[in-house]
Amino acid sequence: MFFETKKMPVRFAALAMTCLSLFAALPVSSAKADLRVCNQTDNTVAIAIGFKAENGWQSEGWWIAEKESCALVFSGPLNEQPSQYFYLHAVDDVSGGIWGGRIFMCTRDKAFTIFGEKDCLARGYERTGFMEVDTENNTDWTVQLTETDLQPLETQ
């Protein structure tokens, strides 16, 4: 197999121009529709969320957010959910701290999707405190986790 070396750059340039024109024809939407959790600490954190779904309460986890990065924890327009509230629990295993609250939902150590928030222990799950996040009926929302809001583990 041999190539005509002088024509290769021309063919490549033509292909690149064709691809760029196809992308330019696509509609561009700047609207976001997601829930993101950004980790503004020096350690990696694990994140779980809870929310009211169409069929009742649901909790899911774990997303990992490296230091100074964000994790997409819910995809889609938040204002189309049954509630404007989401619930968040995050853990910094290095410092031993958490971001949580007094709204209890079910979790477990491995990746999970759990339906219902009652009788966690009886169903073989952990009962974990989540903090409330009011998205104010916006389509997207970003939560910033900072060391200032980090709670010692024993407060749960």
PDB file of C-alpha atoms in Angstrom:
ATOM      1  CA  MET A   1       0.000   0.000   0.000  1.00  0.00           C
ATOM      2  CA  PHE A   2       1.342   3.429  -0.813  1.00  0.00           C
ATOM      3  CA  PHE A   3       0.058   6.952  -0.357  1.00  0.00           C
ATOM      4  CA  GLU A   4       0.400  10.068  -2.382  1.00  0.00           C
ATOM      5  CA  THR A   5       2.048  12.120   0.327  1.00  0.00           C
ATOM      6  CA  LYS A   6       1.363  15.488  -1.278  1.00  0.00           C
ATOM      7  CA  LYS A   7      -2.418  14.906  -1.369  1.00  0.00           C
ATOM      8  CA  MET A   8      -2.787  13.630   2.236  1.00  0.00           C
ATOM      9  CA  PRO A   9      -2.741  17.074   3.912  1.00  0.00           C
ATOM     10  CA  VAL A  10      -5.318  18.385   1.438  1.00  0.00           C
ATOM     11  CA  ARG A  11      -7.625  15.412   2.067  1.00  0.00           C
ATOM     12  CA  PHE A  12      -7.218  15.780   5.831  1.00  0.00           C
ATOM     13  CA  ALA A  13      -7.958  19.496   5.676  1.00  0.00           C
ATOM     14  CA  ALA A  14     -11.087  18.857   3.592  1.00  0.00           C
ATOM     15  CA  LEU A  15     -12.272  16.221   6.064  1.00  0.00           C
ATOM     16  CA  ALA A  16     -11.627  18.543   9.000  1.00  0.00           C
ATOM     17  CA  MET A  17     -13.571  21.373   7.342  1.00  0.00           C
ATOM     18  CA  THR A  18     -16.500  19.036   6.676  1.00  0.00           C
ATOM     19  CA  CYS A  19     -16.573  17.911  10.321  1.00  0.00           C
ATOM     20  CA  LEU A  20     -16.399  21.493  11.585  1.00  0.00           C
ATOM     21  CA  SER A  21     -19.250  22.574   9.344  1.00  0.00           C
ATOM     22  CA  LEU A  22     -21.393  19.700  10.660  1.00  0.00           C
ATOM     23  CA  PHE A  23     -20.751  20.744  14.274  1.00  0.00           C
ATOM     24  CA  ALA A  24     -21.455  24.377  13.437  1.00  0.00           C
ATOM     25  CA  ALA A  25     -24.881  23.377  12.084  1.00  0.00           C
ATOM     26  CA  LEU A  26     -25.919  21.739  15.364  1.00  0.00           C
ATOM     27  CA  PRO A  27     -28.074  23.846  17.687  1.00  0.00           C
ATOM     28  CA  VAL A  28     -26.172  25.081  20.704  1.00  0.00           C
ATOM     29  CA  SER A  29     -27.909  25.113  24.065  1.00  0.00           C
ATOM     30  CA  SER A  30     -26.296  26.873  26.977  1.00  0.00           C
ATOM     31  CA  ALA A  31     -29.012  25.750  29.398  1.00  0.00           C
ATOM     32  CA  LYS A  32     -27.841  23.290  32.000  1.00  0.00           C
ATOM     33  CA  ALA A  33     -30.216  20.879  33.644  1.00  0.00           C
ATOM     34  CA  ASP A  34     -28.272  19.033  36.300  1.00  0.00           C
ATOM     35  CA  LEU A  35     -27.371  18.807  39.963  1.00  0.00           C
ATOM     36  CA  ARG A  36     -23.622  19.068  40.542  1.00  0.00           C
ATOM     37  CA  VAL A  37     -21.648  18.783  43.736  1.00  0.00           C
ATOM     38  CA  CYS A  38     -18.278  20.532  43.719  1.00  0.00           C
ATOM     39  CA  ASN A  39     -15.573  19.570  46.172  1.00  0.00           C
ATOM     40  CA  GLN A  40     -13.639  22.652  47.288  1.00  0.00           C
ATOM     41  CA  THR A  41     -11.499  20.710  49.781  1.00  0.00           C
ATOM     42  CA  ASP A  42      -8.053  19.133  49.632  1.00  0.00           C
ATOM     43  CA  ASN A  43      -9.399  15.560  49.909  1.00  0.00           C
ATOM     44  CA  THR A  44     -11.508  13.275  47.754  1.00  0.00           C
ATOM     45  CA  VAL A  45     -15.134  12.990  48.890  1.00  0.00           C
ATOM     46  CA  ALA A  46     -17.867  10.403  48.313  1.00  0.00           C
ATOM     47  CA  ILE A  47     -21.376  11.731  47.664  1.00  0.00           C
ATOM     48  CA  ALA A  48     -24.875  10.291  48.081  1.00  0.00           C
ATOM     49  CA  ILE A  49     -28.157  12.011  47.226  1.00  0.00           C
ATOM     50  CA  GLY A  50     -31.790  11.541  48.106  1.00  0.00           C
ATOM     51  CA  PHE A  51     -34.889  12.912  46.414  1.00  0.00           C
ATOM     52  CA  LYS A  52     -38.603  12.421  46.015  1.00  0.00           C
ATOM     53  CA  ALA A  53     -39.132  10.487  42.782  1.00  0.00           C
ATOM     54  CA  GLU A  54     -42.463   9.766  41.114  1.00  0.00           C
ATOM     55  CA  ASN A  55     -42.797   6.512  43.069  1.00  0.00           C
ATOM     56  CA  GLY A  56     -41.627   7.858  46.436  1.00  0.00           C
ATOM     57  CA  TRP A  57     -38.327   8.526  48.159  1.00  0.00           C
ATOM     58  CA  GLN A  58     -35.102   7.345  46.589  1.00  0.00           C
ATOM     59  CA  SER A  59     -31.455   7.513  47.667  1.00  0.00           C
ATOM     60  CA  GLU A  60     -28.433   6.864  45.459  1.00  0.00           C
ATOM     61  CA  GLY A  61     -24.667   6.817  45.866  1.00  0.00           C
ATOM     62  CA  TRP A  62     -21.724   6.936  45.594  1.00  0.00           C
ATOM     63  CA  TRP A  63     -20.218   9.554  43.331  1.00  0.00           C
ATOM     64  CA  ILE A  64     -16.591  10.517  43.802  1.00  0.00           C
ATOM     65  CA  ALA A  65     -15.423  14.123  43.592  1.00  0.00           C
ATOM     66  CA  GLU A  66     -11.668  14.561  43.605  1.00  0.00           C
ATOM     67  CA  LYS A  67     -10.284  17.657  45.284  1.00  0.00           C
ATOM     68  CA  GLU A  68     -11.180  20.870  43.480  1.00  0.00           C
ATOM     69  CA  SER A  69     -13.542  19.086  41.048  1.00  0.00           C
ATOM     70  CA  CYS A  70     -17.270  18.470  40.585  1.00  0.00           C
ATOM     71  CA  ALA A  71     -19.452  15.382  40.278  1.00  0.00           C
ATOM     72  CA  LEU A  72     -22.675  15.281  38.270  1.00  0.00           C
ATOM     73  CA  VAL A  73     -25.062  13.538  40.685  1.00  0.00           C
ATOM     74  CA  PHE A  74     -28.411  14.082  38.948  1.00  0.00           C
ATOM     75  CA  SER A  75     -28.978  14.651  35.259  1.00  0.00           C
ATOM     76  CA  GLY A  76     -32.042  16.410  33.914  1.00  0.00           C
ATOM     77  CA  PRO A  77     -34.150  19.478  34.647  1.00  0.00           C
ATOM     78  CA  LEU A  78     -34.477  19.740  38.413  1.00  0.00           C
ATOM     79  CA  ASN A  79     -37.674  21.782  38.207  1.00  0.00           C
ATOM     80  CA  GLU A  80     -39.490  18.834  36.616  1.00  0.00           C
ATOM     81  CA  GLN A  81     -39.031  16.690  39.736  1.00  0.00           C
ATOM     82  CA  PRO A  82     -41.865  16.149  42.213  1.00  0.00           C
ATOM     83  CA  SER A  83     -39.999  18.399  44.674  1.00  0.00           C
ATOM     84  CA  GLN A  84     -37.548  21.286  44.501  1.00  0.00           C
ATOM     85  CA  TYR A  85     -35.598  19.705  47.362  1.00  0.00           C
ATOM     86  CA  PHE A  86     -32.711  17.277  47.103  1.00  0.00           C
ATOM     87  CA  TYR A  87     -30.865  15.763  50.024  1.00  0.00           C
ATOM     88  CA  LEU A  88     -27.116  15.362  50.231  1.00  0.00           C
ATOM     89  CA  HIS A  89     -24.682  13.338  52.278  1.00  0.00           C
ATOM     90  CA  ALA A  90     -20.948  13.479  51.581  1.00  0.00           C
ATOM     91  CA  VAL A  91     -17.994  11.863  53.326  1.00  0.00           C
ATOM     92  CA  ASP A  92     -14.339  12.847  53.528  1.00  0.00           C
ATOM     93  CA  ASP A  93     -12.686   9.570  54.537  1.00  0.00           C
ATOM     94  CA  VAL A  94      -9.275  11.217  55.002  1.00  0.00           C
ATOM     95  CA  SER A  95     -10.340  13.776  57.617  1.00  0.00           C
ATOM     96  CA  GLY A  96     -13.194  11.638  58.910  1.00  0.00           C
ATOM     97  CA  GLY A  97     -15.718  14.417  58.410  1.00  0.00           C
ATOM     98  CA  ILE A  98     -19.124  14.547  56.741  1.00  0.00           C
ATOM     99  CA  TRP A  99     -21.616  16.904  55.204  1.00  0.00           C
ATOM    100  CA  GLY A 100     -24.975  15.719  56.450  1.00  0.00           C
ATOM    101  CA  GLY A 101     -28.061  16.667  58.366  1.00  0.00           C
ATOM    102  CA  ARG A 102     -31.148  15.503  60.187  1.00  0.00           C
ATOM    103  CA  ILE A 103     -33.119  14.121  57.234  1.00  0.00           C
ATOM    104  CA  PHE A 104     -32.556  10.369  57.395  1.00  0.00           C
ATOM    105  CA  MET A 105     -32.390   8.101  54.370  1.00  0.00           C
ATOM    106  CA  CYS A 106     -30.986   4.678  53.624  1.00  0.00           C
ATOM    107  CA  THR A 107     -27.440   4.097  52.354  1.00  0.00           C
ATOM    108  CA  ARG A 108     -24.898   1.308  52.175  1.00  0.00           C
ATOM    109  CA  ASP A 109     -21.143   1.101  51.721  1.00  0.00           C
ATOM    110  CA  LYS A 110     -21.256  -0.065  48.084  1.00  0.00           C
ATOM    111  CA  ALA A 111     -22.887   1.698  45.130  1.00  0.00           C
ATOM    112  CA  PHE A 112     -26.640   1.795  45.678  1.00  0.00           C
ATOM    113  CA  THR A 113     -30.073   2.849  44.567  1.00  0.00           C
ATOM    114  CA  ILE A 114     -32.538   2.376  47.408  1.00  0.00           C
ATOM    115  CA  PHE A 115     -36.273   3.001  47.236  1.00  0.00           C
ATOM    116  CA  GLY A 116     -37.921   4.233  50.433  1.00  0.00           C
ATOM    117  CA  GLU A 117     -36.481   5.954  53.479  1.00  0.00           C
ATOM    118  CA  LYS A 118     -38.153   3.948  56.239  1.00  0.00           C
ATOM    119  CA  ASP A 119     -36.886   0.943  58.188  1.00  0.00           C
ATOM    120  CA  CYS A 120     -33.352   1.234  56.816  1.00  0.00           C
ATOM    121  CA  LEU A 121     -31.750  -0.976  59.463  1.00  0.00           C
ATOM    122  CA  ALA A 122     -34.471  -3.645  59.241  1.00  0.00           C
ATOM    123  CA  ARG A 123     -33.938  -3.788  55.476  1.00  0.00           C
ATOM    124  CA  GLY A 124     -30.180  -4.248  55.853  1.00  0.00           C
ATOM    125  CA  TYR A 125     -29.119  -0.654  55.105  1.00  0.00           C
ATOM    126  CA  GLU A 126     -27.565   2.120  57.140  1.00  0.00           C
ATOM    127  CA  ARG A 127     -29.658   5.038  58.406  1.00  0.00           C
ATOM    128  CA  THR A 128     -27.760   8.152  57.309  1.00  0.00           C
ATOM    129  CA  GLY A 129     -28.316  11.871  57.909  1.00  0.00           C
ATOM    130  CA  PHE A 130     -28.678  14.042  54.810  1.00  0.00           C
ATOM    131  CA  MET A 131     -28.775  17.829  54.530  1.00  0.00           C
ATOM    132  CA  GLU A 132     -31.530  19.569  52.586  1.00  0.00           C
ATOM    133  CA  VAL A 133     -30.673  21.385  49.358  1.00  0.00           C
ATOM    134  CA  ASP A 134     -33.330  23.809  48.087  1.00  0.00           C
ATOM    135  CA  THR A 135     -32.918  24.188  44.313  1.00  0.00           C
ATOM    136  CA  GLU A 136     -35.459  27.051  44.339  1.00  0.00           C
ATOM    137  CA  ASN A 137     -37.223  25.434  41.340  1.00  0.00           C
ATOM    138  CA  ASN A 138     -34.234  26.111  39.073  1.00  0.00           C
ATOM    139  CA  THR A 139     -33.433  23.732  36.224  1.00  0.00           C
ATOM    140  CA  ASP A 140     -29.878  23.279  37.485  1.00  0.00           C
ATOM    141  CA  TRP A 141     -28.054  23.722  40.782  1.00  0.00           C
ATOM    142  CA  THR A 142     -24.510  23.424  42.077  1.00  0.00           C
ATOM    143  CA  VAL A 143     -23.591  22.647  45.685  1.00  0.00           C
ATOM    144  CA  GLN A 144     -20.147  23.669  46.922  1.00  0.00           C
ATOM    145  CA  LEU A 145     -18.625  21.448  49.612  1.00  0.00           C
ATOM    146  CA  THR A 146     -16.136  23.400  51.709  1.00  0.00           C
ATOM    147  CA  GLU A 147     -14.054  22.520  54.734  1.00  0.00           C
ATOM    148  CA  THR A 148     -15.924  25.237  56.681  1.00  0.00           C
ATOM    149  CA  ASP A 149     -19.143  23.186  56.464  1.00  0.00           C
ATOM    150  CA  LEU A 150     -17.432  19.852  57.208  1.00  0.00           C
ATOM    151  CA  GLN A 151     -18.776  18.247  60.399  1.00  0.00           C
ATOM    152  CA  PRO A 152     -16.912  15.805  62.633  1.00  0.00           C
ATOM    153  CA  LEU A 153     -18.197  12.262  62.150  1.00  0.00           C
ATOM    154  CA  GLU A 154     -19.465  11.926  65.735  1.00  0.00           C
ATOM    155  CA  THR A 155     -22.155  14.625  65.225  1.00  0.00           C
ATOM    156  CA  GLN A 156     -24.263  12.206  63.189  1.00  0.00           C
TER     157      GLN A 156
END
